[in-house]
Coordinates of C-alpha atoms in Angstrom, one line a residue:
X1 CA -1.7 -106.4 -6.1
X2 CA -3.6 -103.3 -6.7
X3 CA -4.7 -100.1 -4.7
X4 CA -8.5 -99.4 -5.6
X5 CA -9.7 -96.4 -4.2
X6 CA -12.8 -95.6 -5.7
X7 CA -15.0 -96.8 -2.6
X8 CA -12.4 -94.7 -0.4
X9 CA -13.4 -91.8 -2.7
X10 CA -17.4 -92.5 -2.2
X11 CA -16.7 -92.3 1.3
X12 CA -14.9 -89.3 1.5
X13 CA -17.8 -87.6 -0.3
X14 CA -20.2 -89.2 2.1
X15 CA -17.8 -87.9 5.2
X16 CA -18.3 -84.3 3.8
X17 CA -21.8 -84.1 2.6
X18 CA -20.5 -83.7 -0.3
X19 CA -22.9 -83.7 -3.7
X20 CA -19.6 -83.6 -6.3
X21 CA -21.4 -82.9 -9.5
X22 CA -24.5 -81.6 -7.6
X23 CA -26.2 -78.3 -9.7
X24 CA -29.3 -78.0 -8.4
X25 CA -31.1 -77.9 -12.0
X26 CA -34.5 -77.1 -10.4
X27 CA -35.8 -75.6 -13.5
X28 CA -36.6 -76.6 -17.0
X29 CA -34.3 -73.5 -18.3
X30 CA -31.4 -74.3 -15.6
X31 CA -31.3 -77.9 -17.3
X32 CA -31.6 -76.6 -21.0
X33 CA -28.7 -74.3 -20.0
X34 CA -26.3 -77.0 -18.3
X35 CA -27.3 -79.4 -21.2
X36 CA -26.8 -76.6 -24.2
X37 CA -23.1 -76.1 -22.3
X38 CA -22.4 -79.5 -22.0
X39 CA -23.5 -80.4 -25.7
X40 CA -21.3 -77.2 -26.9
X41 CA -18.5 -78.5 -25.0
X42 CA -18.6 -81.7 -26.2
X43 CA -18.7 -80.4 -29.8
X44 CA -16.5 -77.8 -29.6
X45 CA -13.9 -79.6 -27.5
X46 CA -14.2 -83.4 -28.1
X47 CA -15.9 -83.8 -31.6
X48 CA -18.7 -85.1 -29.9
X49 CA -21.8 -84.2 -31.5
X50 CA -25.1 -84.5 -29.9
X51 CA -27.2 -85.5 -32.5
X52 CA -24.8 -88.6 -33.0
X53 CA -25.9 -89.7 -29.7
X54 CA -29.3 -90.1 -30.6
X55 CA -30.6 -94.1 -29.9
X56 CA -26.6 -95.1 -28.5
X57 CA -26.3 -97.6 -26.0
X58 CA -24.3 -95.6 -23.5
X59 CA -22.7 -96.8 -20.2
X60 CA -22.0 -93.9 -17.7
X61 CA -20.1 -95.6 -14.7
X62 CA -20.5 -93.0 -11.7
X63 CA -22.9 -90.4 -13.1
X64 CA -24.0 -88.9 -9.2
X65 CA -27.0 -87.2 -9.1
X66 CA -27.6 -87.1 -12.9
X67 CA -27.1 -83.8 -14.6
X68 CA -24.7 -85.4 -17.6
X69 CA -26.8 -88.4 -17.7
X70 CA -30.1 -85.9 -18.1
X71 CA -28.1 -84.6 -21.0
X72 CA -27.0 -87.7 -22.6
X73 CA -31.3 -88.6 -22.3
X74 CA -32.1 -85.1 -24.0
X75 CA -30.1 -86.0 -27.0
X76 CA -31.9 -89.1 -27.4
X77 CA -29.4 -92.0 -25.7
X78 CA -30.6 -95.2 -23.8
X79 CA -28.6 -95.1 -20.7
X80 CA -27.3 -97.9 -18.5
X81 CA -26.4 -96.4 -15.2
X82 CA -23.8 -97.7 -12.9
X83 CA -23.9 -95.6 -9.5
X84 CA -22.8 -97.0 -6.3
X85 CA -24.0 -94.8 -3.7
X86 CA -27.7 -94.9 -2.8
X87 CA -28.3 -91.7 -2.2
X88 CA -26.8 -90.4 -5.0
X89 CA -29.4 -92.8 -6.9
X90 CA -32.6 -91.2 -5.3
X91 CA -31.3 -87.7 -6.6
X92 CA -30.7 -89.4 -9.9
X93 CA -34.2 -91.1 -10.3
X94 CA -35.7 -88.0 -9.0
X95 CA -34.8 -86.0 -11.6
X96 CA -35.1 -88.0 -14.3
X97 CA -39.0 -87.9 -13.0
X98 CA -39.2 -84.4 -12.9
X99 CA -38.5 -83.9 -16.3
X100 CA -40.3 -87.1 -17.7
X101 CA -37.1 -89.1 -19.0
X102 CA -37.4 -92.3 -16.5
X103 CA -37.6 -94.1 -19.9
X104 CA -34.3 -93.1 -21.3
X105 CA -32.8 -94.9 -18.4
X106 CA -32.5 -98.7 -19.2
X107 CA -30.9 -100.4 -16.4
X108 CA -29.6 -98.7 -12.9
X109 CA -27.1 -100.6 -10.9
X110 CA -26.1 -99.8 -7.3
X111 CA -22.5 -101.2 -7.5
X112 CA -18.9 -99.8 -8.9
X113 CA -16.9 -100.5 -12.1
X114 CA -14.9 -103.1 -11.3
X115 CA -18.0 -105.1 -9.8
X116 CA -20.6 -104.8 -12.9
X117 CA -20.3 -106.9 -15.3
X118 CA -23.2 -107.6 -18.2
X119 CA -22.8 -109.7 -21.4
X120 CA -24.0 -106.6 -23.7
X121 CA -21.9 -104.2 -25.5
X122 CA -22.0 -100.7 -25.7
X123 CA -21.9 -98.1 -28.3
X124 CA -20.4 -95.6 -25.7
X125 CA -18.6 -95.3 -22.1
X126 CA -18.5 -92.2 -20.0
X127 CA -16.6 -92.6 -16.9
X128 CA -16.1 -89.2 -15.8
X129 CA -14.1 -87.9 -12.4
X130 CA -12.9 -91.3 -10.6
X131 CA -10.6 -94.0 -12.8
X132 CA -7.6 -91.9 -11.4
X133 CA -8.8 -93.7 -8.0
X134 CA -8.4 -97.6 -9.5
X135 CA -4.7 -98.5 -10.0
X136 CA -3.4 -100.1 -12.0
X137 CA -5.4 -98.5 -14.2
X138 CA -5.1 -101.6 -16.5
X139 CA -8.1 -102.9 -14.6
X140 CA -10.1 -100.2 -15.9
X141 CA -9.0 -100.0 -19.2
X142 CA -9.8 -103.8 -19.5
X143 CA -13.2 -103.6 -18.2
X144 CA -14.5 -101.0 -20.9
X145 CA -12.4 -102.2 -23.6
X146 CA -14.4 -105.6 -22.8
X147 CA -17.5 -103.6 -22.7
X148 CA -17.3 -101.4 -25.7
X149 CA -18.2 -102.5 -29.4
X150 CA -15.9 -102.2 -31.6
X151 CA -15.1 -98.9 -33.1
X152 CA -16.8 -97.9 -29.8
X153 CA -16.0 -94.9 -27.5
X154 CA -14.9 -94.5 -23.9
X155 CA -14.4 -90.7 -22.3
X156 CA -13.0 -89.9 -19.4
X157 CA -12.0 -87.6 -17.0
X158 CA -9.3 -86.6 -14.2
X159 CA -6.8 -84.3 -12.7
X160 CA -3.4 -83.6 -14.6
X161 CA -0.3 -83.4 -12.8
X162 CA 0.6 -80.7 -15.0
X163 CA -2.6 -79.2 -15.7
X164 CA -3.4 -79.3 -11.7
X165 CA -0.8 -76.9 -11.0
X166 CA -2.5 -74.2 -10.0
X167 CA -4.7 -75.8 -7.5
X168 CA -2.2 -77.9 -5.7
X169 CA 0.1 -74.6 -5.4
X170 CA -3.3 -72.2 -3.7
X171 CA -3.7 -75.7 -1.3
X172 CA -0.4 -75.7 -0.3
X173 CA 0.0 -71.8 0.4
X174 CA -1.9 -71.4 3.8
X175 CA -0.1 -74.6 5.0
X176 CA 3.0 -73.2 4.6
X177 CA 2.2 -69.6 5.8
X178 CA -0.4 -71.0 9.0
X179 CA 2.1 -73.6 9.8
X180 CA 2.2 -73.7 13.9
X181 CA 0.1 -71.2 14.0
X182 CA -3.7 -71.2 16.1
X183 CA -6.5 -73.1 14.3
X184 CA -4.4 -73.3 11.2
X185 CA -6.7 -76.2 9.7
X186 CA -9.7 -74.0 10.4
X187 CA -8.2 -70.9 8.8
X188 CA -7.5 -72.7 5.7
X189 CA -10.7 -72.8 3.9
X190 CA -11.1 -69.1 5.4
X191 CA -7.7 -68.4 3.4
X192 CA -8.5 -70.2 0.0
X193 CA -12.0 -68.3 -0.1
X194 CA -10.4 -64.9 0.4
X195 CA -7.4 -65.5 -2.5
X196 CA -10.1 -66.8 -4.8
X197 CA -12.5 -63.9 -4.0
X198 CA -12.2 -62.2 -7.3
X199 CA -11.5 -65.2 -9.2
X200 CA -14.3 -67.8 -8.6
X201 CA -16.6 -67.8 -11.4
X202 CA -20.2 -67.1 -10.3
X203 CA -22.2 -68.4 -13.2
X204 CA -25.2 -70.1 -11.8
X205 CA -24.2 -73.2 -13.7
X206 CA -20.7 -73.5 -11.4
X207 CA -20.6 -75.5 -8.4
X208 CA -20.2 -73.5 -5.3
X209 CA -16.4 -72.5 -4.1
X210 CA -17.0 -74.7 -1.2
X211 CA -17.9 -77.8 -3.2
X212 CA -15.0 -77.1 -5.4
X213 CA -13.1 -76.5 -2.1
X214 CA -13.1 -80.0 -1.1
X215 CA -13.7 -81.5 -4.1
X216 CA -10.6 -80.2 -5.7
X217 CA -8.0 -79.4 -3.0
X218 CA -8.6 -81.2 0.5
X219 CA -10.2 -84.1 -1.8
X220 CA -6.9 -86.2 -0.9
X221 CA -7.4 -88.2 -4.3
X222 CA -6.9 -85.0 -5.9
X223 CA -3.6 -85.1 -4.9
X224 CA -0.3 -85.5 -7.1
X225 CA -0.1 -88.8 -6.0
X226 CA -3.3 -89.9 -7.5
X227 CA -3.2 -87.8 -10.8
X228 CA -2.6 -88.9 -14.2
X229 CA 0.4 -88.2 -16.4
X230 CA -1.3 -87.6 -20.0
X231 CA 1.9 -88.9 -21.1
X232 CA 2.1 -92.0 -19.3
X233 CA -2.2 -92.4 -20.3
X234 CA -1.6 -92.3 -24.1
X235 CA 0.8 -95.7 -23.8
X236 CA -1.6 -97.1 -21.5
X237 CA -4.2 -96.5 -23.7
X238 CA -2.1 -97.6 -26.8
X239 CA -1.3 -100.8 -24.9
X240 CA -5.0 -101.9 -24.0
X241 CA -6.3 -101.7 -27.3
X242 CA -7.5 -98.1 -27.6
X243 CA -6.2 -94.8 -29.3
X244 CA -6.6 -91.3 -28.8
X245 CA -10.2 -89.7 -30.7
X246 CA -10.1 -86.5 -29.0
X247 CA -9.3 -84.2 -25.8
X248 CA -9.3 -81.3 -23.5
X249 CA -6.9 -79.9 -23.2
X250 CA -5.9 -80.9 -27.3
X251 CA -3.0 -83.5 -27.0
X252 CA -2.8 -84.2 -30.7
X253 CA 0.1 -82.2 -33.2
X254 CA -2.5 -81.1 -35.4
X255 CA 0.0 -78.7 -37.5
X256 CA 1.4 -81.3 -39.6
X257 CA 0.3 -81.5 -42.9
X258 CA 0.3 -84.9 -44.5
X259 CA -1.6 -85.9 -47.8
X260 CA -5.3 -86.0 -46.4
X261 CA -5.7 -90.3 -47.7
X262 CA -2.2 -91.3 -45.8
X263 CA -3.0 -93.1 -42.8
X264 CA -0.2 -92.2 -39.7
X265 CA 1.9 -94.5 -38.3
X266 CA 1.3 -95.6 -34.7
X267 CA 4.3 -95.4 -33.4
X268 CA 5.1 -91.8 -34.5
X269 CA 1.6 -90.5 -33.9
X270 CA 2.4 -91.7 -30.1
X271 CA 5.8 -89.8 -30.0
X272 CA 4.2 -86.8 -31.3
X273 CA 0.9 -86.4 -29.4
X274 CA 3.5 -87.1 -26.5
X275 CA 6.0 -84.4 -27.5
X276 CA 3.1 -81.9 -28.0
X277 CA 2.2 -82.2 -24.7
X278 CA 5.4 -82.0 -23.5
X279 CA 5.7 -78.4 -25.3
X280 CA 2.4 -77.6 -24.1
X281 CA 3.0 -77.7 -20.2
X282 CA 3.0 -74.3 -19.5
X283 CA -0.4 -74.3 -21.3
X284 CA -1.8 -76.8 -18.9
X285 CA -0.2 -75.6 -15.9
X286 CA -0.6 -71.6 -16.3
X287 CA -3.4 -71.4 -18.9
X288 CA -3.3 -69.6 -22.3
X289 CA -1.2 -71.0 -25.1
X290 CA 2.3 -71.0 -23.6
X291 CA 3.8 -73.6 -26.3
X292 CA 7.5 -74.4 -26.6
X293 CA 9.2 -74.5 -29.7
X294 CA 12.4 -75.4 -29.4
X295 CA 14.6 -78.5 -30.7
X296 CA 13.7 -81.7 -29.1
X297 CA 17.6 -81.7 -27.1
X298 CA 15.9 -78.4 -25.4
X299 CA 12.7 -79.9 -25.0
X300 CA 14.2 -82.1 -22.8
X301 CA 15.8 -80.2 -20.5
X302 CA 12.3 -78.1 -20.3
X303 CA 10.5 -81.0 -19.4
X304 CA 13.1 -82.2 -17.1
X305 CA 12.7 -78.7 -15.0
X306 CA 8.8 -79.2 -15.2
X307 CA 9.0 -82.7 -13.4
X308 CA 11.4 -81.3 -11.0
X309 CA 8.8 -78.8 -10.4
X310 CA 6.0 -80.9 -9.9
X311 CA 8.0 -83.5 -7.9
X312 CA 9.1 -80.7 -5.6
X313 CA 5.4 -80.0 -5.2
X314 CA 4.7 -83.7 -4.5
X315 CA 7.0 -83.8 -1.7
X316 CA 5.5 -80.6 0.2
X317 CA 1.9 -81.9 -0.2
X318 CA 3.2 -84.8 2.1
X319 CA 4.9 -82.8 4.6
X320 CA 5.6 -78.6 5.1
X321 CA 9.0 -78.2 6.4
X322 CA 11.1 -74.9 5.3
X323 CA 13.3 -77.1 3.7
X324 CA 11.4 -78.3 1.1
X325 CA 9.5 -74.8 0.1
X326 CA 13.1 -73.8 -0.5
X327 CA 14.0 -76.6 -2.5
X328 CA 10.6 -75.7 -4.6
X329 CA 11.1 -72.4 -4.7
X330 CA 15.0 -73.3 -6.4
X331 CA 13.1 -75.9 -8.9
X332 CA 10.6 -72.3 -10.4
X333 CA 14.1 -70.0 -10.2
X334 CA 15.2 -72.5 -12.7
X335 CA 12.5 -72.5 -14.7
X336 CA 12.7 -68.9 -14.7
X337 CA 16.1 -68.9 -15.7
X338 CA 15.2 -71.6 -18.7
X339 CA 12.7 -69.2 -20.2
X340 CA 15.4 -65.7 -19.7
X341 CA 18.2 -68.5 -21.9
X342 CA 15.5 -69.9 -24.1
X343 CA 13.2 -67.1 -24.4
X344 CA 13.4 -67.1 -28.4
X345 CA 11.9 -70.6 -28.8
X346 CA 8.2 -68.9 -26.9
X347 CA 6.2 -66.5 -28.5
X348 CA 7.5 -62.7 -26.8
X349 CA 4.2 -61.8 -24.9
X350 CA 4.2 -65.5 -23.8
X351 CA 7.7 -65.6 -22.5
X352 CA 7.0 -62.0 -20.7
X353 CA 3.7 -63.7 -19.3
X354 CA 5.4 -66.7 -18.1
X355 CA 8.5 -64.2 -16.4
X356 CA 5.3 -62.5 -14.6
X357 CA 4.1 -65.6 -13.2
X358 CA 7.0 -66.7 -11.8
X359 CA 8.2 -64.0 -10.4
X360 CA 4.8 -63.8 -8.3
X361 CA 5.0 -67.4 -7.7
X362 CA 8.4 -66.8 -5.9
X363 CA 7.6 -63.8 -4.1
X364 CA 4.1 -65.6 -3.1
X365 CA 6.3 -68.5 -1.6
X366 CA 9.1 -66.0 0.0
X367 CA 5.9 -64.5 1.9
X368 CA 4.7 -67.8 2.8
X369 CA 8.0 -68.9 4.5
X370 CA 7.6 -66.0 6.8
X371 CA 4.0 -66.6 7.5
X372 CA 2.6 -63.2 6.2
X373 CA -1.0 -65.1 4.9
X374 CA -2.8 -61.3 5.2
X375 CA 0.1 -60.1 2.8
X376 CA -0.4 -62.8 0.6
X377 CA -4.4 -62.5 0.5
X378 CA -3.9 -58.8 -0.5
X379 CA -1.0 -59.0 -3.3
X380 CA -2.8 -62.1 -5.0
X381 CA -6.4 -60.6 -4.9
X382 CA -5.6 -57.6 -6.8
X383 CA -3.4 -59.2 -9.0
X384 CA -3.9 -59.0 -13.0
X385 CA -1.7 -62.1 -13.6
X386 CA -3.4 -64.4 -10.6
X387 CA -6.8 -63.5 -11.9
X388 CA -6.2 -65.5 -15.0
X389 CA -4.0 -68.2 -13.5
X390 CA -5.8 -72.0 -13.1
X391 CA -4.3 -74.0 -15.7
X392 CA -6.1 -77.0 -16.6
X393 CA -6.7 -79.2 -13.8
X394 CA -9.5 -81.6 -15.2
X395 CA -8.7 -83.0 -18.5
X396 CA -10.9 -85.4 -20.8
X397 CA -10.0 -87.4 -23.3
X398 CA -11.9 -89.7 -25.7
X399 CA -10.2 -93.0 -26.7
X400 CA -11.5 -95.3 -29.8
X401 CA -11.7 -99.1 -29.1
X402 CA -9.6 -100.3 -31.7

């Protein structure tokens, strides 16, 4: 038995009006910039370089309207296109007609992952933004492993439990501090917008707060519930016949220096790209390089208060009661008191960031509980630490075929 939710997720888009990856590149200059970030990214971040993509069969499963298929064309890829919603098609053809690139595009089919199926093979896989939504996720690590050449490439995307922090906490806030009050649903979006006032980026080549609105925090598959545990994702991988190239956020110990012709063992390159992002949590969840350095008995117990902390938050995205934003509230104290006993295994300004955060994270949820929202609105837009609080809610990662 298996829970597929990618069509659910379609729909949900559909419900809203909702253009997900939508950036309105109108212009030849708005494309050249979205494709010179996208290729810098991928670079910079994923040791993908563009000119490597030039004449590779790729496969993007869900590409939307385009814009990272446009970029994939401008470096020189044939592109196979599998896109399941109509409309988003039209958008897609559209501009690949504008900007004279309908013959990068090879084949387009209107159906979903699990669905296609073709006897070719394929240099490269992009399925960006929706495998979270098909469990087990088996079923999609099969299909592009049977899809990929060997040696071949698959990237993908998705929200973190860890890294998605941030956004699950600013979702949960006005439910907690509306709760029973008038038009509490209505006032919630009103509430988000004000707290990320000052904090929104308003580059042109961002999607707009309101797409990111339901797209990241009313999206229900954006949930903790339907997240990925990086952990869990690099045995999965491992098990399926892939291993970890590259990601974003960086889950590889890259600090150990071995001879450079020694070849690591699988096993233990799994327990340590495991354990470093273990250390790394705060990183993902607060932003910045919070990294832990204690002994692996320690480590434990660190990660043991970070599930508790993220499980606490699981349980109030399914129901608000006072109960349970105390419980969470208890879970952060002890994470607060972790870091004041272990502070000599972080880095000082680290530990007296992280004792900032948390410390505004508790007050924040102590001013929830009593419903003051317009206290909370004005302590958190004028905040230094809040202003550079998001975490890492979308990570990618880039898996070999073995």
């Amino acid at each position: 038995m298996f829970n597929r939710a990618e069509n659910n997720l379609i729909s949900f888009y559909k419900e809203n009006d909702l253009k997900a990856s939508f950036r309105n590149l109108n212009s030849k200059n708005s494309l050249l910039a979205y494709h010179t970030m996208r290729n810098r990214f991928f670079s910079e971040r994923l040791n993908l370089l563009p000119y490597n993509f030039n004449n590779l069969n790729i496969l993007e499963f869900g590409p939307e309207s385009g814009e990272n298929s446009l970029s994939f064309a401008l470096n020189g890829a044939k592109l196979t296109l599998v896109e399941p919603n109509q409309d988003s098609c039209k958008r897609l053809l559209s501009y690949f007609k504008d900007y004279n690139l309908e013959h990068k595009i090879q084949n387009l089919f209107t159906t979903d992952m699990l669905n296609f199926d073709v006897k070719q093979k394929f240099d490269f896989i992009d399925a960006e933004g929706f495998v979270a939504t098909i469990k087990p996720y088996d079923l999609w690590f099969k299909k592009s492993h049977k899809l990929l050449k060997k040696e071949g490439l698959l990237l993908i995307s998705f929200f973190e439990k860890r890294g998605s922090f941030f956004e699950r906490f600013i979702n949960l806030l006005p439910k907690i501090s509306l709760e029973n009050t008038n038009d509490s649903k209505k006032n919630h979006k009103s509430f988000i917008k004000s707290v990320m006032k000052n904090k929104f980026p308003t580059n042109n080549l961002s999607r707009s707060i309101d797409t990111w609105y339901f797209d990241h925090l009313i999206n229900p598959f954006a949930q903790i519930n339907w997240q990925i545990d990086s952990q869990n994702l690099i045995d999965y991988a491992n098990k399926f016949g892939f291993s970890l190239y590259s990601s974003y956020p960086n889950y590889k110990n890259n600090n150990e220096v071995t001879w450079y012709k020694s070849s690591q063992d699988t096993k233990k390159f799994l327990e340590d790209t495991k354990e470093n992002i273990k250390r790394n949590s705060l990183s993902f969840m607060f932003g910045g390089n919070f990294y832990f350095y204690g002994p692996k008995n320690k480590l434990a117990l660190f990660d043991e208060n970070i599930i508790k902390i993220i499980s606490k938050l699981s349980d109030l995205e399914k129901i608000v009661s006072i109960t349970k934003v105390e419980n969470f509230i208890n879970e952060i104290s002890e994470l607060r008191s972790f870091l004041y006993i272990h502070k000599d295994y972080f880095l000082s300004e680290d530990f007296k960031n992280g004792i900032v955060g948390l410390n505004i994270l508790i007050e924040i949820l102590e001013l929830a509980k009593s419903n003051k929202s317009d206290l909370i609105i004005k302590k958190l837009s004028n905040n230094n630490w809040f202003k550079n609080f998001w975490g890492s809610p979308v990570h990618f990662t880039v898996f070999r075929k073995k």
